[in-house]
Short mmCIF file of C-alpha atoms in Angstrom, two decimals:
data_model
loop_
_atom_site.label_atom_id
_atom_site.label_comp_id
_atom_site.label_asym_id
_atom_site.label_seq_id
_atom_site.Cartn_x
_atom_site.Cartn_y
_atom_site.Cartn_z
CA MET A 8 101.56 -100.87 -22.67
CA PHE A 9 105.32 -101.53 -21.68
CA VAL A 10 104.44 -105.51 -22.86
CA ILE A 11 102.98 -104.82 -25.73
CA ASN A 12 106.01 -102.36 -27.17
CA ALA A 13 108.09 -104.65 -25.64
CA LEU A 14 107.68 -107.55 -27.93
CA GLY A 15 107.01 -104.61 -30.77
CA ASP A 16 110.78 -104.44 -30.78
CA ALA A 17 111.61 -107.81 -30.22
CA LEU A 18 109.60 -109.15 -33.12
CA ALA A 19 111.12 -106.45 -35.33
CA ALA A 20 114.17 -106.55 -34.45
CA ALA A 21 113.76 -110.96 -35.73
CA GLY A 22 111.90 -109.22 -38.32
CA SER A 23 114.22 -107.21 -39.34
CA MET A 24 117.45 -109.60 -38.89
CA GLY A 25 114.73 -112.15 -40.98
CA TRP A 26 115.04 -109.71 -44.30
CA GLU A 27 118.57 -109.03 -44.16
CA ILE A 28 119.85 -112.99 -44.00
CA LEU A 29 117.03 -113.95 -47.01
CA TRP A 30 119.68 -113.99 -49.89
CA PRO A 31 122.60 -115.51 -48.05
CA LEU A 32 119.61 -118.04 -47.15
CA ILE A 33 118.60 -118.93 -50.07
CA LEU A 34 121.67 -118.95 -52.32
CA GLY A 35 123.13 -121.19 -49.39
CA PHE A 36 120.63 -123.79 -50.16
CA THR A 37 120.44 -123.37 -54.02
CA LEU A 38 124.09 -124.29 -54.05
CA SER A 39 123.71 -126.75 -51.36
CA GLY A 40 120.79 -128.32 -53.81
CA ILE A 41 122.71 -128.35 -56.39
CA ILE A 42 126.27 -130.03 -54.94
CA GLN A 43 123.45 -132.83 -52.93
CA ALA A 44 121.83 -133.55 -56.60
CA VAL A 45 125.01 -134.01 -58.80
CA VAL A 46 128.06 -135.52 -56.16
CA ARG A 47 126.90 -139.77 -56.08
CA THR A 48 127.76 -140.38 -52.66
CA ASP A 49 127.05 -143.65 -51.62
CA ARG A 50 129.91 -144.62 -53.23
CA ILE A 51 131.94 -143.61 -50.40
CA THR A 52 129.75 -144.36 -46.84
CA GLN A 53 132.08 -148.20 -47.31
CA LEU A 54 135.28 -145.75 -46.65
CA MET A 55 134.28 -144.96 -43.06
CA HIS A 56 134.46 -148.84 -41.53
CA ASP A 57 137.06 -147.35 -39.01
CA ASP A 58 138.76 -144.62 -37.25
CA SER A 59 141.90 -144.39 -39.44
CA PRO A 60 142.62 -140.86 -40.92
CA ARG A 61 141.66 -141.91 -43.82
CA ALA A 62 137.97 -142.95 -42.71
CA ILE A 63 137.84 -139.63 -40.93
CA SER A 64 138.62 -137.35 -43.22
CA VAL A 65 136.40 -139.38 -45.48
CA ALA A 66 133.83 -138.72 -43.60
CA THR A 67 134.52 -134.72 -43.68
CA GLY A 68 134.20 -134.44 -46.83
CA LEU A 69 131.46 -136.40 -46.69
CA GLY A 70 129.10 -134.49 -44.52
CA ALA A 71 129.93 -130.82 -45.46
CA LEU A 72 128.67 -132.43 -49.78
CA SER A 73 126.03 -133.22 -47.14
CA SER A 74 124.29 -130.15 -46.13
CA SER A 75 122.39 -131.39 -43.47
CA CYS A 76 119.90 -129.57 -40.33
CA SER A 77 121.64 -130.64 -36.57
CA TYR A 78 117.56 -133.50 -36.57
CA ALA A 79 118.50 -135.51 -40.20
CA ALA A 80 122.75 -135.27 -39.27
CA VAL A 81 121.93 -136.32 -36.33
CA ALA A 82 119.52 -139.64 -37.74
CA LEU A 83 121.89 -140.02 -40.53
CA ALA A 84 125.10 -140.56 -38.49
CA ARG A 85 123.17 -143.68 -36.63
CA ALA A 86 122.37 -144.62 -40.29
CA LEU A 87 125.45 -144.71 -41.60
CA PHE A 88 126.93 -146.33 -38.11
CA ARG A 89 124.30 -149.00 -38.53
CA LYS A 90 125.57 -149.74 -41.69
CA GLY A 91 128.71 -150.42 -40.31
CA ALA A 92 130.70 -147.32 -40.20
CA SER A 93 132.68 -146.84 -36.95
CA LEU A 94 131.14 -144.28 -34.29
CA SER A 95 133.91 -141.96 -34.54
CA SER A 96 133.75 -141.27 -38.51
CA ALA A 97 129.75 -140.91 -38.21
CA MET A 98 130.50 -138.13 -35.73
CA ALA A 99 132.47 -136.59 -37.74
CA PHE A 100 130.42 -137.01 -41.20
CA GLU A 101 127.47 -135.40 -38.79
CA VAL A 102 129.96 -132.69 -37.46
CA ALA A 103 131.09 -131.69 -40.96
CA SER A 104 127.40 -131.21 -43.10
CA THR A 105 126.27 -128.85 -40.38
CA ASN A 106 129.57 -127.08 -39.79
CA LEU A 107 131.73 -127.05 -42.92
CA VAL A 108 128.70 -126.36 -45.65
CA VAL A 109 128.02 -123.75 -47.94
CA GLU A 110 125.23 -122.01 -46.25
CA LEU A 111 126.50 -121.29 -43.16
CA GLY A 112 129.93 -120.24 -44.42
CA LEU A 113 128.11 -118.10 -46.55
CA ILE A 114 125.63 -116.28 -43.36
CA LEU A 115 128.77 -115.84 -41.29
CA ALA A 116 130.12 -113.90 -44.04
CA PHE A 117 127.67 -112.21 -44.60
CA VAL A 118 126.31 -111.66 -41.02
CA MET A 119 129.34 -111.36 -39.16
CA GLY A 120 132.45 -110.77 -42.05
CA TRP A 121 134.50 -113.74 -43.28
CA GLN A 122 136.87 -113.76 -40.90
CA PHE A 123 134.01 -116.09 -38.66
CA THR A 124 133.30 -118.16 -42.01
CA LEU A 125 137.33 -118.70 -42.13
CA ALA A 126 137.57 -119.65 -38.18
CA GLU A 127 134.43 -121.71 -38.81
CA PHE A 128 136.61 -123.76 -41.78
CA ILE A 129 139.70 -123.72 -39.70
CA GLY A 130 137.76 -125.03 -36.71
CA GLY A 131 135.68 -127.02 -38.01
CA PRO A 132 138.34 -129.40 -38.90
CA ILE A 133 139.94 -129.63 -35.97
CA MET A 134 136.98 -129.82 -33.51
CA ILE A 135 136.30 -132.48 -35.86
CA ILE A 136 139.97 -134.22 -34.69
CA LEU A 137 139.74 -133.86 -31.11
CA ILE A 138 136.05 -135.83 -31.64
CA ALA A 139 137.88 -138.71 -33.83
CA LEU A 140 140.75 -138.88 -30.86
CA GLY A 141 137.40 -138.28 -27.75
CA PHE A 142 135.75 -141.43 -29.40
CA ARG A 143 139.19 -143.45 -29.34
CA LEU A 144 140.08 -142.79 -26.38
CA TRP A 145 137.10 -143.03 -24.37
CA MET A 146 133.99 -144.73 -26.73
CA ARG A 147 135.23 -148.39 -26.59
CA GLY A 148 134.61 -152.18 -25.36
CA LYS A 149 131.43 -152.02 -23.41
CA ILE A 150 130.35 -149.26 -24.54
CA LEU A 151 130.93 -148.71 -28.09
CA ASP A 152 129.21 -152.43 -27.40
CA ALA A 153 126.27 -151.18 -26.21
CA ALA A 154 125.54 -147.59 -28.38
CA ARG A 155 125.74 -150.53 -30.93
CA GLU A 156 122.90 -152.53 -29.83
CA GLN A 157 120.67 -150.34 -28.64
CA ALA A 158 121.62 -148.60 -32.38
CA GLU A 159 119.98 -151.40 -34.01
CA LYS A 160 116.48 -151.17 -32.14
CA GLY A 161 115.91 -148.70 -34.73
CA LEU A 162 114.37 -146.53 -32.46
CA SER A 163 113.47 -143.28 -34.19
CA GLY A 164 114.14 -140.15 -32.87
CA SER A 165 113.13 -136.80 -35.65
CA MET A 166 113.34 -136.28 -39.20
CA GLU A 167 114.11 -139.46 -39.98
CA GLY A 168 112.78 -139.45 -43.16
CA HIS A 169 113.95 -136.93 -44.50
CA ALA A 170 117.88 -138.05 -43.63
CA ALA A 171 116.69 -141.21 -45.57
CA MET A 172 116.00 -139.57 -48.95
CA ASP A 173 118.52 -139.37 -51.37
CA MET A 174 117.18 -137.38 -55.03
CA SER A 175 120.78 -137.22 -56.33
CA VAL A 176 120.87 -137.78 -60.17
CA GLN A 177 121.55 -140.79 -61.53
CA GLY A 178 123.16 -142.00 -64.76
CA ASP A 179 127.04 -141.07 -65.48
CA HIS A 180 126.73 -137.92 -67.37
CA GLY A 181 128.92 -135.39 -66.89
CA PHE A 182 127.57 -132.36 -64.25
CA TRP A 183 126.24 -129.26 -66.25
CA ARG A 184 123.89 -132.12 -68.57
CA ARG A 185 122.75 -133.64 -65.23
CA LEU A 186 122.11 -130.60 -63.21
CA LEU A 187 120.84 -129.16 -66.46
CA SER A 188 118.57 -132.12 -67.71
CA LYS A 189 115.08 -132.17 -66.32
CA PRO A 190 115.54 -134.87 -63.46
CA GLY A 191 118.76 -132.60 -62.04
CA LEU A 192 115.50 -129.27 -61.84
CA THR A 193 113.76 -131.39 -60.31
CA SER A 194 116.45 -133.01 -57.93
CA VAL A 195 117.60 -129.23 -56.92
CA SER A 196 114.55 -128.27 -56.62
CA GLN A 197 113.87 -131.11 -54.14
CA TYR A 198 116.48 -130.34 -52.18
CA PHE A 199 116.02 -126.52 -51.83
CA VAL A 200 112.75 -126.79 -50.47
CA MET A 201 113.14 -130.12 -48.01
CA ASP A 202 116.04 -128.10 -46.76
CA TRP A 203 114.03 -124.97 -46.27
CA ALA A 204 111.17 -127.51 -44.46
CA SER A 205 113.75 -129.18 -42.51
CA VAL A 206 116.04 -125.82 -41.04
CA ILE A 207 112.49 -123.22 -41.35
CA ARG A 208 111.73 -123.57 -37.55
CA ASP A 209 115.19 -123.53 -36.32
CA ILE A 210 115.71 -120.27 -38.43
CA ILE A 211 112.48 -118.48 -37.08
CA ILE A 212 112.92 -119.64 -33.79
CA GLY A 213 116.81 -118.34 -34.01
CA LEU A 214 115.58 -114.97 -35.04
CA LEU A 215 113.34 -114.62 -32.55
CA ILE A 216 115.78 -115.50 -29.58
CA ALA A 217 118.28 -112.80 -31.16
CA GLY A 218 115.20 -110.38 -31.85
CA ALA A 219 114.45 -110.89 -27.90
CA PHE A 220 118.28 -110.24 -26.62
CA ASP A 221 118.50 -107.51 -28.71
CA ALA A 222 115.73 -105.31 -27.86
CA TRP A 223 115.43 -106.40 -24.24
CA VAL A 224 118.75 -107.90 -23.06
CA PRO A 225 121.10 -104.09 -21.87
CA LYS A 226 124.09 -104.71 -23.72
CA ALA A 227 126.12 -103.69 -19.65
CA TRP A 228 124.85 -107.16 -18.56
CA LEU A 229 126.12 -109.30 -22.05
CA GLN A 230 129.56 -107.14 -21.14
CA ALA A 231 129.00 -108.18 -17.52
CA VAL A 232 128.66 -111.66 -18.33
CA PHE A 233 131.40 -111.80 -21.46
CA LEU A 234 133.98 -110.53 -19.05
CA GLU A 235 134.55 -107.34 -21.97
CA GLY A 236 137.59 -105.61 -20.63
CA HIS A 237 139.08 -108.66 -18.71
CA PRO A 238 140.45 -110.01 -21.67
CA THR A 239 142.47 -113.35 -20.59
CA LEU A 240 139.81 -113.96 -18.29
CA ALA A 241 137.30 -113.52 -21.37
CA PHE A 242 139.60 -115.63 -23.06
CA ILE A 243 139.34 -118.74 -21.56
CA ILE A 244 135.62 -118.53 -19.58
CA ASP A 245 133.93 -117.39 -22.84
CA PRO A 246 134.38 -120.43 -24.83
CA LEU A 247 133.27 -122.57 -21.91
CA ILE A 248 129.40 -120.38 -21.63
CA GLY A 249 129.39 -120.97 -25.72
CA PRO A 250 128.71 -124.26 -26.27
CA ILE A 251 126.52 -123.98 -22.79
CA LEU A 252 123.95 -121.01 -23.85
CA ALA A 253 123.06 -122.57 -27.62
CA MET A 254 122.31 -126.25 -25.21
CA VAL A 255 119.97 -124.47 -23.73
CA SER A 256 118.83 -121.98 -26.54
CA PHE A 257 117.12 -124.90 -28.41
CA VAL A 258 118.08 -123.51 -31.96
CA CYS A 259 120.70 -125.73 -34.52
CA SER A 260 122.11 -125.24 -37.78
CA VAL A 261 122.49 -121.61 -39.85
CA GLY A 262 119.22 -120.41 -36.99
CA ASN A 263 121.64 -119.46 -34.51
CA VAL A 264 123.74 -116.94 -36.64
CA PRO A 265 121.21 -114.41 -35.66
CA LEU A 266 121.75 -115.03 -31.93
CA ALA A 267 125.45 -115.42 -32.57
CA ALA A 268 126.05 -111.87 -34.06
CA VAL A 269 123.76 -110.60 -31.01
CA LEU A 270 126.48 -112.45 -28.67
CA TRP A 271 129.25 -110.99 -29.95
CA ASN A 272 127.93 -107.26 -30.09
CA GLY A 273 127.55 -107.53 -26.82
CA GLY A 274 130.92 -108.66 -25.58
CA ILE A 275 131.62 -112.40 -26.16
CA SER A 276 135.36 -112.89 -26.76
CA PHE A 277 136.37 -114.70 -30.39
CA GLY A 278 136.53 -117.88 -29.77
CA GLY A 279 133.39 -118.28 -27.13
CA VAL A 280 131.44 -117.25 -30.71
CA ILE A 281 133.00 -119.56 -31.98
CA SER A 282 132.40 -122.32 -29.77
CA PHE A 283 128.35 -121.18 -29.81
CA ILE A 284 128.41 -121.78 -33.63
CA PHE A 285 130.21 -125.56 -32.76
CA ALA A 286 127.31 -126.86 -30.47
CA ASP A 287 124.18 -126.75 -32.52
CA LEU A 288 124.46 -130.90 -31.87
CA ILE A 289 124.33 -130.51 -28.22
CA ILE A 290 121.30 -128.86 -27.51
CA ILE A 291 119.07 -130.72 -24.92
CA PRO A 292 116.68 -132.56 -27.92
CA ILE A 293 119.43 -133.64 -29.41
CA ILE A 294 120.74 -134.79 -26.34
CA VAL A 295 117.88 -136.98 -25.90
CA ILE A 296 117.89 -138.11 -29.62
CA TYR A 297 121.26 -139.93 -28.80
CA ARG A 298 119.90 -141.20 -25.34
CA LYS A 299 117.01 -142.76 -28.02
CA TYR A 300 119.88 -143.86 -30.20
CA TYR A 301 122.95 -145.23 -28.40
CA GLY A 302 121.37 -145.43 -25.10
CA TRP A 303 121.98 -142.74 -21.70
CA LYS A 304 125.89 -143.27 -21.11
CA ALA A 305 127.00 -143.14 -24.24
CA ALA A 306 125.76 -140.43 -24.75
CA LEU A 307 126.40 -138.22 -21.76
CA ARG A 308 129.96 -139.23 -22.76
CA THR A 309 128.95 -137.81 -26.66
CA THR A 310 127.75 -134.89 -25.48
CA GLY A 311 130.78 -134.40 -23.17
CA ILE A 312 132.63 -135.48 -26.35
CA PHE A 313 131.41 -132.59 -28.15
CA TYR A 314 131.19 -130.27 -25.67
CA GLY A 315 134.72 -130.32 -24.81
CA ALA A 316 135.30 -130.74 -28.53
CA MET A 317 134.05 -127.48 -28.78
CA VAL A 318 135.61 -125.95 -26.20
CA LEU A 319 139.06 -126.47 -27.54
CA ALA A 320 138.11 -125.55 -30.97
CA GLY A 321 137.51 -122.11 -29.42
CA TYR A 322 140.83 -121.70 -27.82
CA ALA A 323 142.57 -122.97 -30.72
CA VAL A 324 140.91 -120.58 -33.37
CA GLU A 325 141.20 -117.64 -31.26
CA LEU A 326 145.06 -118.71 -30.75
CA LEU A 327 145.42 -119.24 -33.79
CA PHE A 328 143.87 -115.47 -35.29
CA THR A 329 145.25 -113.46 -32.94
CA PRO A 330 148.90 -113.50 -33.70
CA VAL A 331 148.40 -111.95 -37.05
CA GLY A 332 145.53 -109.46 -36.68
CA LEU A 333 142.52 -111.94 -37.59
CA VAL A 334 140.30 -111.70 -34.40
CA PRO A 335 137.51 -108.61 -36.15
CA THR A 336 137.13 -105.75 -34.04
CA ASN A 337 134.09 -104.69 -34.94
CA ARG A 338 131.32 -105.09 -32.22
CA HIS A 339 128.56 -103.29 -33.73
CA LEU A 340 127.76 -105.69 -36.36
CA SER A 341 124.77 -103.93 -38.41
CA ILE A 342 122.10 -106.53 -37.99
CA VAL A 343 119.17 -104.08 -37.34
CA ALA A 344 118.57 -102.15 -40.11
CA THR A 345 116.52 -98.94 -38.82
CA SER A 346 113.39 -99.63 -41.93
CA ILE A 347 113.95 -101.60 -45.15
CA GLY A 348 114.73 -99.07 -48.06
CA TRP A 349 115.82 -99.87 -51.54
CA ASN A 350 119.03 -101.06 -51.17
CA TYR A 351 121.20 -103.86 -52.63
CA THR A 352 119.62 -105.76 -50.15
CA THR A 353 116.49 -105.52 -50.88
CA TRP A 354 116.74 -105.99 -54.57
CA LEU A 355 119.80 -109.02 -54.31
CA ASN A 356 116.08 -110.39 -51.78
CA ILE A 357 114.04 -109.69 -54.69
CA VAL A 358 116.39 -111.54 -57.47
CA PHE A 359 117.09 -114.55 -54.96
CA LEU A 360 113.06 -114.15 -53.81
CA LEU A 361 111.99 -115.50 -58.03
CA ILE A 362 114.70 -118.08 -57.14
CA ALA A 363 113.49 -119.54 -54.62
CA ALA A 364 109.28 -119.48 -56.56
CA PHE A 365 111.12 -120.76 -59.67
CA LEU A 366 112.59 -123.90 -57.04
CA LEU A 367 109.18 -123.79 -55.42
CA ILE A 368 107.44 -124.58 -58.69
CA VAL A 369 109.68 -126.86 -60.43
CA PHE A 370 109.16 -129.15 -57.34
CA ILE A 371 105.38 -128.97 -57.06
CA ARG A 372 105.31 -129.84 -61.28
CA SER A 373 106.99 -132.16 -60.03
CA GLY A 374 104.64 -133.58 -58.42
CA SER A 375 106.64 -133.92 -55.35
CA GLY A 376 104.43 -132.50 -52.56
CA SER A 377 104.48 -135.60 -50.98
CA MET A 378 107.43 -135.60 -49.40
CA LEU A 379 107.41 -133.11 -47.23
CA ARG A 380 104.89 -135.68 -44.93
CA MET A 381 107.47 -138.75 -45.14
CA MET A 382 110.16 -135.93 -43.81
CA SER A 383 109.29 -137.23 -40.07
CA ASP A 384 108.30 -140.53 -40.54
CA ALA A 385 110.92 -143.42 -40.31
CA PRO A 386 112.48 -144.87 -43.03
CA LYS A 387 112.29 -148.01 -44.45
CA GLU A 388 114.80 -150.85 -43.86
CA ASN A 389 116.25 -150.52 -47.30
CA SER A 390 116.01 -146.17 -47.97
CA HIS A 391 118.52 -145.39 -49.11
CA GLY A 392 120.96 -143.27 -46.81
CA HIS A 393 121.28 -139.79 -47.93
CA SER A 394 122.40 -136.18 -46.30
CA HIS A 395 119.49 -133.58 -46.27
CA ASN A 396 119.77 -129.80 -44.35
#
């Protein structure tokens, strides 16, 4: 009976969290779909051939516009590398397309507060600069040559077909004309549905893990682990712990935000929770894909550089935010509603579920269903790389 009650509590918490974040998720993926449908990216990738500040900036901007689930971002980064982009630029793209995207910012703002969104968009570029420096220093010579040789083998990872799909609207008409055309609406619906299809597993797993943490792990335990009450030690230790928790949680992209909220309520430092959120690209399944794509030496070095950059970005954000009073003090985020009632969350969920239903109908009626079957297939060599969430 105890086990059944405990499972019930965890599932109830997960379901409640899912209900609370539903409308900002739909809004984020809708806006992301609009951006990807009308913004052309193919002409920009040729500017990413080196690791200059300009190339890294272009890669970061392109990634932020492209919006990817972690697996698709990793696949597309390799595709860019194979097409001539430097490995540093490809990795900058990879980080930006999961950490500097509109849906993540919305979820962070709604679930955890605007300070966390601001931290994400300030810490993200800091992390990308650190990664670019790390790759310039420690990914060159023989190890870079071996990584390129391994990448050229084209071994399949995950979400390969998904990453290769370019569904943007062609033509030289203006933004609104392209968006509101029939091809424009179809394109938005394709990105919207494919984005959901690619991250729904991670969102569900993330909600279940966060629900279990919230229901089963005593807050006092978390406070002890995160050294709450010892601010200096917590500042030093928690950003080191955050990415490790993310690595073993196996959750990527927006799926780790509910767990981040639980960890924040449990006492993790501001820098610690930011480094945790950043660490979606070093979860264990993705490290295995790095090995396939670039070989073990490059995979381990990539993981090490990413980990170091995530930790340092967590420190940097806390050091920047503390003097100006931007570190939140509320450790009681209401991520689990006691009951679902007729409040603004319910009304917004209804409105955005109707929008989601409309886009799903457009997707089905356009005959795009076959794309869902192609998501995990290895793309043909002549596919156009385009990121996808």
